[in-house]
Amino acid sequence: MHNKHYIGGKWFEPSSSETFDVINPATEAVIATIPAGNKTDIDAAVSAARQAFDVGPWPRMSGAERGTYLRKIASIITHRLDDLAQLEVLDNGKPFPEAKWDIEDTAGTFTFYAELAEQLDSNEAKPIALSEPGFSAKAVKEPVGVAGAIIPWNFPMLMAAWKVAPALAAGCTMVLKPSEVTPLTALALAEIAEEAELPAGVLNIVSGLGPDAGQPLVEHPHIDKLAFTGSVPTGSRIMAMAAKDIKTVSLELGGKSPMVVFEDCDIEKAVEWIMFGIFWNQGQVCSATSRVLVAESIYPALLARLVTEAKKIAIGAGDKDGVLLGPLVNAAQYEKVKAAIARGVADGAHIATGGNRPLGLEAGYFLEPTVLTEMAEDSWIWTEEIFGPVVCVKPFSSESEAIRMANDSRFGLAAAVMSADLDRCERVARAFRAGIVWVNCSQPTFVEAPWGGYKQSGIGRELGEWGLNNYLETKQITRYESDEPWGWYIK
């Protein structure tokens, strides 16, 4: 079905013959050719979603009924787990164990929001205590309407689930535009929705390029809510376009997240979490702890261990046993990360290890795990998101200096602190200006907990009950209870 869009519960013939190729980043080979959707296709998808919301059964079902469909989707994903993970490896390049973990989390996300959909039935109305006698009031939650979602290429199916599952649980309908770099598991999600017999128009998926399909989706007057995960510049443009119609917007954007490592921590554990915080998914993680601040007294020892262990990481195609670092997602990202390293070196940074193509991997977008040191605090490499397996490491002399350096950023998505002193961990965690804080770890993500950032890292929160609230409106319903006339005008 890769030569069609999924619109109105059917595989929909594209309006034009324009296509784009999907590339395996490990081999640089074309693995699929996908229709490049445009405004006409987006119009059809929004129309189908609008029809499904305005007159269809979906928003009028009970939460329990919607939850049944979400559980079906989760069950099908689990049944197809290995195949979907392999598809993610081919499309994105990540190692198979990471991809499998992503798909397991995808199924878990649909199950979690099935449970929250069921809970909506008992929590749909909240009584309000009023100061005026003779009236009663309640606040009710209702779906916001038709949602448009644009997802990134770093966690393709999981990021789709983070938006689709809560939107559907809330009773919204959706038009989803996956990244043109990694559209295959989103199209597989359409197959899964069809198998689950999701009502027509509830979920619509259009593949295409940003200017041709993404922009018409953002600007469409019949979209009520927009959800976007991606870069700050694109998020800023989406916010500006959405302002025209005062659309509700949630944005999960970039980061340059700090990790502060104090002198009393276990160096071996710290090195493990530093590596997990930056080399997982090839560093293509918005929350990656890419700025590591290390107490001066342990800086030399920790840096030496980090360099030694980074050199040991097995690099290769994601479908090879033992591989822990796959290729970057495409040629553009590979060149961008290489250019970032070169700029850092030109500005005075030192490469402690990495920075090159691994020996023996002549094809594919492979890059060694890279550790940079000796950069200035105001240098580009220290302040800007790189989105690759590149970590910047600097020493600090005091807790107050570490907090200042950690917060000296236009981003505020995540932060981490490592120390044996849990009181200090709590103190530093509270001092971070970030939406996600990890203590003695980095990157664990749970569907139950809120996800999102401060400052230029975004607006709103995904996951947990907060993710569901993204797709709900609150309505006040007030009733006059007295049998007596109001009597203001008519006495």
Tab-separated table of C-alpha atoms in Angstrom:
chain	number	residue	atom	x	y	z
A	1	MET	CA	0.000	0.000	0.000
A	2	HIS	CA	3.030	2.282	-0.054
A	3	ASN	CA	1.894	3.882	-3.325
A	4	LYS	CA	-1.236	5.396	-1.731
A	5	HIS	CA	-2.332	7.584	1.162
A	6	TYR	CA	-4.669	6.382	3.909
A	7	ILE	CA	-7.714	8.646	3.915
A	8	GLY	CA	-11.254	8.046	5.109
A	9	GLY	CA	-10.560	4.449	6.073
A	10	LYS	CA	-9.344	3.560	2.566
A	11	TRP	CA	-6.137	3.507	0.582
A	12	PHE	CA	-6.495	6.703	-1.402
A	13	GLU	CA	-5.018	7.323	-4.842
A	14	PRO	CA	-2.579	10.284	-4.724
A	15	SER	CA	-3.651	13.410	-6.573
A	16	SER	CA	-0.339	13.621	-8.440
A	17	SER	CA	2.376	11.307	-9.721
A	18	GLU	CA	5.062	12.998	-7.602
A	19	THR	CA	7.051	10.596	-5.402
A	20	PHE	CA	10.150	10.495	-3.212
A	21	ASP	CA	12.589	7.728	-2.356
A	22	VAL	CA	13.130	6.238	1.084
A	23	ILE	CA	16.781	5.376	1.723
A	24	ASN	CA	18.324	2.727	3.969
A	25	PRO	CA	20.915	4.794	5.861
A	26	ALA	CA	23.165	1.772	6.407
A	27	THR	CA	23.536	0.992	2.693
A	28	GLU	CA	22.350	4.169	0.917
A	29	ALA	CA	20.044	1.945	-1.167
A	30	VAL	CA	16.471	2.885	-2.095
A	31	ILE	CA	14.071	0.688	-0.143
A	32	ALA	CA	10.739	2.274	-1.138
A	33	THR	CA	9.229	4.946	-3.343
A	34	ILE	CA	6.440	6.872	-1.654
A	35	PRO	CA	3.772	9.263	-2.971
A	36	ALA	CA	4.549	12.914	-2.273
A	37	GLY	CA	1.270	14.281	-0.981
A	38	ASN	CA	0.215	17.861	-1.599
A	39	LYS	CA	-2.516	20.334	-0.664
A	40	THR	CA	-5.166	18.363	-2.552
A	41	ASP	CA	-4.362	15.195	-0.595
A	42	ILE	CA	-4.294	17.125	2.685
A	43	ASP	CA	-7.677	18.681	1.852
A	44	ALA	CA	-9.117	15.203	1.288
A	45	ALA	CA	-7.651	13.925	4.551
A	46	VAL	CA	-8.877	16.900	6.592
A	47	SER	CA	-12.313	16.590	4.996
A	48	ALA	CA	-12.466	12.915	5.990
A	49	ALA	CA	-11.340	13.715	9.538
A	50	ARG	CA	-13.808	16.600	9.768
A	51	GLN	CA	-16.672	14.396	8.606
A	52	ALA	CA	-15.685	11.677	11.081
A	53	PHE	CA	-15.616	14.183	13.924
A	54	ASP	CA	-18.679	16.262	13.068
A	55	VAL	CA	-21.136	13.477	12.216
A	56	GLY	CA	-19.302	10.195	12.783
A	57	PRO	CA	-19.517	7.933	15.804
A	58	TRP	CA	-16.012	8.407	17.209
A	59	PRO	CA	-16.401	11.453	19.493
A	60	ARG	CA	-19.862	10.209	20.520
A	61	MET	CA	-18.609	6.836	21.708
A	62	SER	CA	-17.912	6.220	25.350
A	63	GLY	CA	-14.291	6.256	26.401
A	64	ALA	CA	-14.528	2.522	26.990
A	65	GLU	CA	-15.635	1.971	23.392
A	66	ARG	CA	-12.721	4.001	22.041
A	67	GLY	CA	-10.408	2.149	24.405
A	68	THR	CA	-11.425	-1.137	22.802
A	69	TYR	CA	-10.075	0.058	19.453
A	70	LEU	CA	-6.847	1.331	21.011
A	71	ARG	CA	-6.323	-2.040	22.665
A	72	LYS	CA	-6.833	-3.747	19.301
A	73	ILE	CA	-4.175	-1.524	17.771
A	74	ALA	CA	-1.787	-2.332	20.639
A	75	SER	CA	-2.433	-6.043	20.215
A	76	ILE	CA	-1.740	-5.971	16.476
A	77	ILE	CA	1.470	-3.997	17.015
A	78	THR	CA	2.620	-6.554	19.581
A	79	HIS	CA	1.796	-9.403	17.198
A	80	ARG	CA	3.864	-7.717	14.451
A	81	LEU	CA	6.624	-6.595	16.831
A	82	ASP	CA	9.690	-8.067	15.113
A	83	ASP	CA	8.559	-7.139	11.600
A	84	LEU	CA	7.830	-3.551	12.620
A	85	ALA	CA	11.161	-3.282	14.425
A	86	GLN	CA	12.981	-4.564	11.351
A	87	LEU	CA	11.134	-2.016	9.209
A	88	GLU	CA	12.240	0.718	11.612
A	89	VAL	CA	15.845	-0.469	11.323
A	90	LEU	CA	15.731	-0.320	7.528
A	91	ASP	CA	14.058	3.073	7.514
A	92	ASN	CA	15.859	4.828	10.380
A	93	GLY	CA	19.096	2.874	10.839
A	94	LYS	CA	18.899	2.338	14.596
A	95	PRO	CA	20.108	-0.978	16.063
A	96	PHE	CA	17.464	-3.691	16.177
A	97	PRO	CA	17.310	-3.921	20.002
A	98	GLU	CA	16.567	-0.185	20.153
A	99	ALA	CA	13.947	-0.492	17.426
A	100	LYS	CA	12.290	-3.409	19.186
A	101	TRP	CA	12.183	-1.414	22.423
A	102	ASP	CA	10.572	1.473	20.504
A	103	ILE	CA	7.856	-0.749	19.057
A	104	GLU	CA	7.160	-2.302	22.467
A	105	ASP	CA	6.772	1.237	23.817
A	106	THR	CA	4.480	2.061	20.896
A	107	ALA	CA	2.131	-0.776	21.842
A	108	GLY	CA	2.387	0.287	25.492
A	109	THR	CA	1.402	3.835	24.585
A	110	PHE	CA	-1.811	2.676	22.918
A	111	THR	CA	-2.605	0.446	25.909
A	112	PHE	CA	-1.981	3.279	28.365
A	113	TYR	CA	-4.265	5.683	26.516
A	114	ALA	CA	-6.916	2.987	26.204
A	115	GLU	CA	-6.945	2.984	30.017
A	116	LEU	CA	-7.192	6.789	30.164
A	117	ALA	CA	-10.013	6.716	27.607
A	118	GLU	CA	-11.905	4.337	29.875
A	119	GLN	CA	-11.316	6.628	32.855
A	120	LEU	CA	-12.810	9.567	30.938
A	121	ASP	CA	-16.238	8.011	31.374
A	122	SER	CA	-16.119	8.489	35.139
A	123	ASN	CA	-14.148	11.762	35.100
A	124	GLU	CA	-15.977	13.499	32.251
A	125	ALA	CA	-17.804	15.969	34.523
A	126	LYS	CA	-16.508	17.794	37.594
A	127	PRO	CA	-18.985	19.594	39.905
A	128	ILE	CA	-18.125	23.220	40.654
A	129	ALA	CA	-18.970	24.815	43.988
A	130	LEU	CA	-20.569	28.202	43.324
A	131	SER	CA	-20.856	31.269	45.544
A	132	GLU	CA	-24.354	32.105	44.266
A	133	PRO	CA	-27.264	29.968	45.529
A	134	GLY	CA	-29.838	28.771	43.043
A	135	PHE	CA	-27.294	27.654	40.452
A	136	SER	CA	-25.345	24.481	39.818
A	137	ALA	CA	-22.330	24.118	37.569
A	138	LYS	CA	-20.020	21.495	36.227
A	139	ALA	CA	-16.923	21.410	34.022
A	140	VAL	CA	-16.942	18.789	31.290
A	141	LYS	CA	-14.123	17.617	29.086
A	142	GLU	CA	-14.704	17.300	25.352
A	143	PRO	CA	-12.416	16.453	22.407
A	144	VAL	CA	-10.828	19.516	20.825
A	145	GLY	CA	-11.817	18.403	17.310
A	146	VAL	CA	-9.683	17.557	14.279
A	147	ALA	CA	-5.982	17.326	15.116
A	148	GLY	CA	-3.086	17.642	12.719
A	149	ALA	CA	0.183	15.973	13.696
A	150	ILE	CA	3.642	16.207	12.170
A	151	ILE	CA	6.214	13.764	13.504
A	152	PRO	CA	10.011	13.510	13.239
A	153	TRP	CA	12.292	10.824	11.878
A	154	ASN	CA	14.221	9.840	15.020
A	155	PHE	CA	11.535	7.626	16.641
A	156	PRO	CA	9.090	7.269	13.737
A	157	MET	CA	6.425	4.892	15.030
A	158	LEU	CA	6.778	5.807	18.684
A	159	MET	CA	6.392	9.542	17.993
A	160	ALA	CA	3.287	8.742	15.947
A	161	ALA	CA	1.859	6.851	18.933
A	162	TRP	CA	2.622	9.741	21.293
A	163	LYS	CA	0.210	11.865	19.262
A	164	VAL	CA	-2.263	9.421	17.727
A	165	ALA	CA	-3.044	7.444	20.905
A	166	PRO	CA	-4.021	10.371	23.185
A	167	ALA	CA	-5.853	12.166	20.384
A	168	LEU	CA	-7.977	9.117	19.632
A	169	ALA	CA	-8.490	8.395	23.335
A	170	ALA	CA	-9.859	11.922	23.779
A	171	GLY	CA	-12.320	11.464	20.912
A	172	CYS	CA	-10.469	13.551	18.334
A	173	THR	CA	-9.893	12.582	14.742
A	174	MET	CA	-6.483	13.093	13.186
A	175	VAL	CA	-4.464	13.769	10.058
A	176	LEU	CA	-0.903	12.518	10.488
A	177	LYS	CA	2.031	13.558	8.311
A	178	PRO	CA	5.103	11.432	8.995
A	179	SER	CA	8.615	12.582	8.206
A	180	GLU	CA	9.487	12.084	4.554
A	181	VAL	CA	12.784	10.587	5.764
A	182	THR	CA	11.145	7.691	7.661
A	183	PRO	CA	7.511	7.177	6.576
A	184	LEU	CA	7.331	3.382	6.459
A	185	THR	CA	6.131	2.504	9.966
A	186	ALA	CA	3.540	5.300	9.818
A	187	LEU	CA	2.124	3.642	6.723
A	188	ALA	CA	2.249	0.346	8.614
A	189	LEU	CA	0.212	2.058	11.347
A	190	ALA	CA	-2.423	2.771	8.706
A	191	GLU	CA	-2.531	-0.935	7.886
A	192	ILE	CA	-2.914	-1.666	11.595
A	193	ALA	CA	-5.736	0.867	11.968
A	194	GLU	CA	-7.495	-0.796	9.031
A	195	GLU	CA	-7.047	-4.243	10.577
A	196	ALA	CA	-8.400	-2.930	13.883
A	197	GLU	CA	-11.486	-1.687	11.969
A	198	LEU	CA	-11.034	1.867	13.186
A	199	PRO	CA	-14.033	3.876	11.930
A	200	ALA	CA	-13.487	5.668	8.632
A	201	GLY	CA	-11.798	9.053	8.850
A	202	VAL	CA	-10.684	8.751	12.475
A	203	LEU	CA	-7.030	8.382	11.461
A	204	ASN	CA	-5.748	9.652	8.110
A	205	ILE	CA	-2.107	9.434	7.014
A	206	VAL	CA	-0.592	11.438	4.163
A	207	SER	CA	3.081	11.103	3.241
A	208	GLY	CA	4.840	14.073	1.722
A	209	LEU	CA	7.417	16.820	1.995
A	210	GLY	CA	7.142	19.616	4.532
A	211	PRO	CA	6.379	22.546	2.187
A	212	ASP	CA	3.951	20.536	0.040
A	213	ALA	CA	2.045	18.529	2.671
A	214	GLY	CA	3.091	19.800	6.094
A	215	GLN	CA	2.398	23.473	5.464
A	216	PRO	CA	-1.102	22.918	4.006
A	217	LEU	CA	-1.904	20.801	7.061
A	218	VAL	CA	-0.734	23.521	9.450
A	219	GLU	CA	-2.612	26.255	7.587
A	220	HIS	CA	-5.810	24.300	6.982
A	221	PRO	CA	-8.804	26.206	8.403
A	222	HIS	CA	-10.598	23.012	9.457
A	223	ILE	CA	-7.781	21.811	11.727
A	224	ASP	CA	-8.542	22.612	15.368
A	225	LYS	CA	-5.299	21.521	17.016
A	226	LEU	CA	-1.691	21.061	15.864
A	227	ALA	CA	0.933	18.813	17.426
A	228	PHE	CA	4.518	18.975	16.199
A	229	THR	CA	7.813	17.415	17.204
A	230	GLY	CA	10.947	18.687	15.505
A	231	SER	CA	13.355	21.588	15.256
A	232	VAL	CA	12.988	25.003	16.859
A	233	PRO	CA	12.981	26.923	13.529
A	234	THR	CA	10.209	24.724	12.097
A	235	GLY	CA	8.263	24.880	15.354
A	236	SER	CA	8.497	28.662	15.316
A	237	ARG	CA	7.123	28.786	11.756
A	238	ILE	CA	4.283	26.417	12.678
A	239	MET	CA	3.385	28.571	15.670
A	240	ALA	CA	3.311	31.671	13.475
A	241	MET	CA	1.120	29.977	10.848
A	242	ALA	CA	-1.224	28.595	13.515
A	243	ALA	CA	-1.681	32.074	14.969
A	244	LYS	CA	-3.727	33.112	11.937
A	245	ASP	CA	-6.632	30.876	13.024
A	246	ILE	CA	-5.734	30.816	16.753
A	247	LYS	CA	-5.218	27.055	16.576
A	248	THR	CA	-4.294	25.185	19.722
A	249	VAL	CA	-0.630	24.179	19.430
A	250	SER	CA	1.672	21.803	21.280
A	251	LEU	CA	5.341	21.817	20.318
A	252	GLU	CA	8.097	19.447	21.401
A	253	LEU	CA	11.280	21.015	20.055
A	254	GLY	CA	15.041	20.814	20.443
A	255	GLY	CA	17.431	20.691	23.328
A	256	LYS	CA	21.013	21.017	24.470
A	257	SER	CA	20.501	19.196	27.706
A	258	PRO	CA	23.101	19.251	30.488
A	259	MET	CA	24.273	16.432	32.705
A	260	VAL	CA	26.025	17.470	35.920
A	261	VAL	CA	28.362	14.865	37.429
A	262	PHE	CA	29.542	15.505	41.002
A	263	GLU	CA	32.780	14.240	42.554
A	264	ASP	CA	31.074	11.721	44.862
A	265	CYS	CA	29.457	9.666	42.096
A	266	ASP	CA	30.613	6.252	40.901
A	267	ILE	CA	32.675	7.035	37.782
A	268	GLU	CA	31.810	3.741	36.070
A	269	LYS	CA	28.081	4.361	36.497
A	270	ALA	CA	28.489	7.955	35.383
A	271	VAL	CA	30.309	6.949	32.200
A	272	GLU	CA	27.603	4.407	31.379
A	273	TRP	CA	24.839	6.996	31.755
A	274	ILE	CA	26.804	9.654	29.866
A	275	MET	CA	27.106	7.239	26.950
A	276	PHE	CA	23.469	6.201	27.132
A	277	GLY	CA	22.513	9.858	27.282
A	278	ILE	CA	24.260	10.766	24.028
A	279	PHE	CA	24.950	7.658	21.918
A	280	TRP	CA	21.484	6.040	22.154
A	281	ASN	CA	19.772	6.373	18.767
A	282	GLN	CA	23.040	7.781	17.374
A	283	GLY	CA	22.539	10.909	19.466
A	284	GLN	CA	19.500	11.801	17.377
A	285	VAL	CA	17.428	12.470	20.477
A	286	CYS	CA	15.955	15.864	21.346
A	287	SER	CA	16.582	15.264	25.047
A	288	ALA	CA	20.134	13.914	24.633
A	289	THR	CA	22.381	15.054	27.487
A	290	SER	CA	24.959	16.450	25.089
A	291	ARG	CA	26.566	18.945	27.520
A	292	VAL	CA	28.332	17.067	30.308
A	293	LEU	CA	29.614	19.084	33.272
A	294	VAL	CA	32.077	17.185	35.479
A	295	ALA	CA	33.499	18.170	38.868
A	296	GLU	CA	37.128	19.266	38.469
A	297	SER	CA	38.467	16.691	40.915
A	298	ILE	CA	37.259	13.716	38.839
A	299	TYR	CA	37.331	15.314	35.385
A	300	PRO	CA	40.609	13.723	34.168
A	301	ALA	CA	39.720	10.237	35.374
A	302	LEU	CA	36.161	10.362	34.080
A	303	LEU	CA	37.213	11.741	30.697
A	304	ALA	CA	39.788	8.989	30.287
A	305	ARG	CA	37.201	6.289	31.026
A	306	LEU	CA	34.661	7.911	28.702
A	307	VAL	CA	37.149	7.993	25.830
A	308	THR	CA	38.172	4.387	26.423
A	309	GLU	CA	34.598	3.104	26.493
A	310	ALA	CA	33.399	5.243	23.573
A	311	LYS	CA	36.073	3.653	21.388
A	312	LYS	CA	34.695	0.186	22.207
A	313	ILE	CA	31.152	0.812	20.930
A	314	ALA	CA	30.259	-1.590	18.121
A	315	ILE	CA	29.275	0.390	15.012
A	316	GLY	CA	27.456	-0.988	11.981
A	317	ALA	CA	24.158	-1.719	10.296
A	318	GLY	CA	21.317	-1.932	12.783
A	319	ASP	CA	20.371	-5.467	11.782
A	320	LYS	CA	23.809	-6.872	12.708
A	321	ASP	CA	24.191	-8.685	16.038
A	322	GLY	CA	26.010	-6.742	18.713
A	323	VAL	CA	25.765	-3.347	17.026
A	324	LEU	CA	25.096	-0.505	19.477
A	325	LEU	CA	25.599	2.478	17.154
A	326	GLY	CA	23.969	2.578	13.736
A	327	PRO	CA	24.227	5.159	10.958
A	328	LEU	CA	22.847	8.659	11.060
A	329	VAL	CA	19.462	8.841	9.392
A	330	ASN	CA	20.429	10.307	6.021
A	331	ALA	CA	23.127	12.099	4.047
A	332	ALA	CA	21.920	15.549	5.073
A	333	GLN	CA	22.119	14.728	8.779
A	334	TYR	CA	25.517	13.082	8.341
A	335	GLU	CA	26.934	16.171	6.638
A	336	LYS	CA	25.320	18.456	9.224
A	337	VAL	CA	26.938	16.608	12.128
A	338	LYS	CA	30.321	16.445	10.399
A	339	ALA	CA	30.132	20.190	9.749
A	340	ALA	CA	29.242	20.816	13.403
A	341	ILE	CA	32.336	18.918	14.581
A	342	ALA	CA	34.530	20.830	12.128
A	343	ARG	CA	33.091	24.129	13.319
A	344	GLY	CA	33.718	23.159	16.918
A	345	VAL	CA	37.355	22.332	16.174
A	346	ALA	CA	37.785	25.565	14.217
A	347	ASP	CA	36.503	27.455	17.270
A	348	GLY	CA	39.018	25.775	19.566
A	349	ALA	CA	37.426	22.515	20.709
A	350	HIS	CA	39.574	19.387	21.018
A	351	ILE	CA	38.478	15.972	19.734
A	352	ALA	CA	39.245	13.526	22.539
A	353	THR	CA	37.990	10.648	20.390
A	354	GLY	CA	35.914	10.045	17.254
A	355	GLY	CA	34.826	12.519	14.625
A	356	ASN	CA	35.469	10.314	11.612
A	357	ARG	CA	33.883	7.604	9.497
A	358	PRO	CA	34.654	4.208	11.063
A	359	LEU	CA	37.174	2.076	9.218
A	360	GLY	CA	35.624	-0.630	7.060
A	361	LEU	CA	32.274	1.128	6.650
A	362	GLU	CA	32.609	2.811	3.285
A	363	ALA	CA	28.868	3.022	2.517
A	364	GLY	CA	26.183	4.342	4.825
A	365	TYR	CA	26.061	7.406	7.066
A	366	PHE	CA	28.288	6.135	9.855
A	367	LEU	CA	30.150	8.326	12.326
A	368	GLU	CA	32.326	7.385	15.272
A	369	PRO	CA	31.081	8.357	18.735
A	370	THR	CA	32.714	11.703	19.367
A	371	VAL	CA	33.868	13.364	22.586
A	372	LEU	CA	34.792	17.063	22.465
A	373	THR	CA	36.580	19.051	25.167
A	374	GLU	CA	38.147	22.483	25.735
A	375	MET	CA	35.393	24.484	24.051
A	376	ALA	CA	34.436	27.942	25.303
A	377	GLU	CA	31.117	28.384	27.107
A	378	ASP	CA	29.881	30.754	24.412
A	379	SER	CA	31.065	28.586	21.514
A	380	TRP	CA	28.549	27.354	18.947
A	381	ILE	CA	29.328	23.688	19.606
A	382	TRP	CA	28.549	24.109	23.337
A	383	THR	CA	25.323	26.072	22.887
A	384	GLU	CA	23.642	24.592	19.779
A	385	GLU	CA	21.937	21.245	19.221
A	386	ILE	CA	23.984	18.891	17.024
A	387	PHE	CA	21.643	15.868	16.923
A	388	GLY	CA	24.327	13.261	16.481
A	389	PRO	CA	26.698	11.070	18.564
A	390	VAL	CA	28.686	14.077	19.780
A	391	VAL	CA	29.118	14.997	23.440
A	392	CYS	CA	30.775	18.148	24.820
A	393	VAL	CA	32.502	17.785	28.199
A	394	LYS	CA	33.614	20.607	30.510
A	395	PRO	CA	34.786	20.781	34.143
A	396	PHE	CA	33.146	22.861	36.870
A	397	SER	CA	34.409	24.007	40.257
A	398	SER	CA	31.285	24.366	42.424
A	399	GLU	CA	27.629	23.439	42.618
A	400	SER	CA	26.547	27.001	41.936
A	401	GLU	CA	28.782	27.204	38.875
A	402	ALA	CA	27.424	23.903	37.563
A	403	ILE	CA	23.825	25.119	37.918
A	404	ARG	CA	24.658	28.407	36.219
A	405	MET	CA	26.368	26.649	33.303
A	406	ALA	CA	23.567	24.098	33.004
A	407	ASN	CA	20.859	26.772	32.842
A	408	ASP	CA	22.802	29.088	30.514
A	409	SER	CA	20.911	27.914	27.419
A	410	ARG	CA	17.965	28.965	25.293
A	411	PHE	CA	16.777	25.359	25.595
A	412	GLY	CA	15.141	23.689	28.578
A	413	LEU	CA	13.972	20.245	27.566
A	414	ALA	CA	15.907	17.964	29.922
A	415	ALA	CA	18.751	17.800	32.432
A	416	ALA	CA	20.452	15.187	34.575
A	417	VAL	CA	22.411	15.138	37.819
A	418	MET	CA	24.615	12.387	39.257
A	419	SER	CA	25.683	12.313	42.907
A	420	ALA	CA	25.659	9.972	45.887
A	421	ASP	CA	24.168	12.831	47.913
A	422	LEU	CA	20.429	12.574	47.242
A	423	ASP	CA	19.708	15.849	49.015
A	424	ARG	CA	22.064	17.572	46.608
A	425	CYS	CA	20.448	15.746	43.695
A	426	GLU	CA	17.035	17.045	44.756
A	427	ARG	CA	18.388	20.563	45.238
A	428	VAL	CA	20.050	20.635	41.829
A	429	ALA	CA	17.052	19.010	40.144
A	430	ARG	CA	14.825	21.793	41.469
A	431	ALA	CA	17.343	24.409	40.307
A	432	PHE	CA	17.428	23.163	36.701
A	433	ARG	CA	15.283	25.164	34.271
A	434	ALA	CA	14.101	22.110	32.370
A	435	GLY	CA	10.885	20.169	31.928
A	436	ILE	CA	12.457	16.731	32.467
A	437	VAL	CA	15.109	15.959	35.089
A	438	TRP	CA	16.883	12.650	35.601
A	439	VAL	CA	18.661	11.779	38.839
A	440	ASN	CA	21.542	9.298	38.608
A	441	CYS	CA	20.475	8.318	35.097
A	442	SER	CA	19.751	9.811	31.679
A	443	GLN	CA	17.003	9.269	29.102
A	444	PRO	CA	14.588	6.761	30.693
A	445	THR	CA	11.163	7.738	29.393
A	446	PHE	CA	7.829	6.502	30.691
A	447	VAL	CA	4.413	6.903	29.110
A	448	GLU	CA	2.926	7.718	32.516
A	449	ALA	CA	5.112	10.818	33.098
A	450	PRO	CA	4.875	14.275	31.447
A	451	TRP	CA	7.263	15.056	28.596
A	452	GLY	CA	8.121	18.550	27.395
A	453	GLY	CA	10.371	21.512	27.959
A	454	TYR	CA	10.905	25.074	29.119
A	455	LYS	CA	12.014	28.051	27.031
A	456	GLN	CA	12.626	27.299	23.332
A	457	SER	CA	12.250	23.558	23.876
A	458	GLY	CA	8.512	23.744	23.368
A	459	ILE	CA	4.983	24.387	24.545
A	460	GLY	CA	2.775	21.921	26.401
A	461	ARG	CA	3.403	18.383	27.576
A	462	GLU	CA	3.005	14.976	25.993
A	463	LEU	CA	2.533	11.579	27.669
A	464	GLY	CA	0.660	10.752	30.827
A	465	GLU	CA	-2.596	12.515	31.601
A	466	TRP	CA	-0.972	15.684	30.278
A	467	GLY	CA	-0.781	14.176	26.802
A	468	LEU	CA	-4.501	13.404	26.898
A	469	ASN	CA	-5.275	16.948	28.043
A	470	ASN	CA	-3.593	18.250	24.877
A	471	TYR	CA	-6.616	16.953	22.961
A	472	LEU	CA	-9.381	17.982	25.359
A	473	GLU	CA	-11.303	21.215	25.792
A	474	THR	CA	-12.978	22.212	29.066
A	475	LYS	CA	-16.573	23.421	28.944
A	476	GLN	CA	-18.553	25.040	31.749
A	477	ILE	CA	-22.226	24.074	32.013
A	478	THR	CA	-24.208	26.157	34.502
A	479	ARG	CA	-27.892	25.591	35.351
A	480	TYR	CA	-30.428	27.765	37.096
A	481	GLU	CA	-32.007	25.492	39.712
A	482	SER	CA	-34.654	27.711	41.307
A	483	ASP	CA	-38.373	27.624	40.520
A	484	GLU	CA	-38.505	31.353	41.242
A	485	PRO	CA	-38.340	33.840	38.322
A	486	TRP	CA	-34.986	35.562	37.969
A	487	GLY	CA	-36.814	38.870	38.123
A	488	TRP	CA	-34.171	41.265	36.959
A	489	TYR	CA	-36.211	42.861	34.189
A	490	ILE	CA	-39.636	41.336	34.609
A	491	LYS	CA	-40.862	42.003	38.121
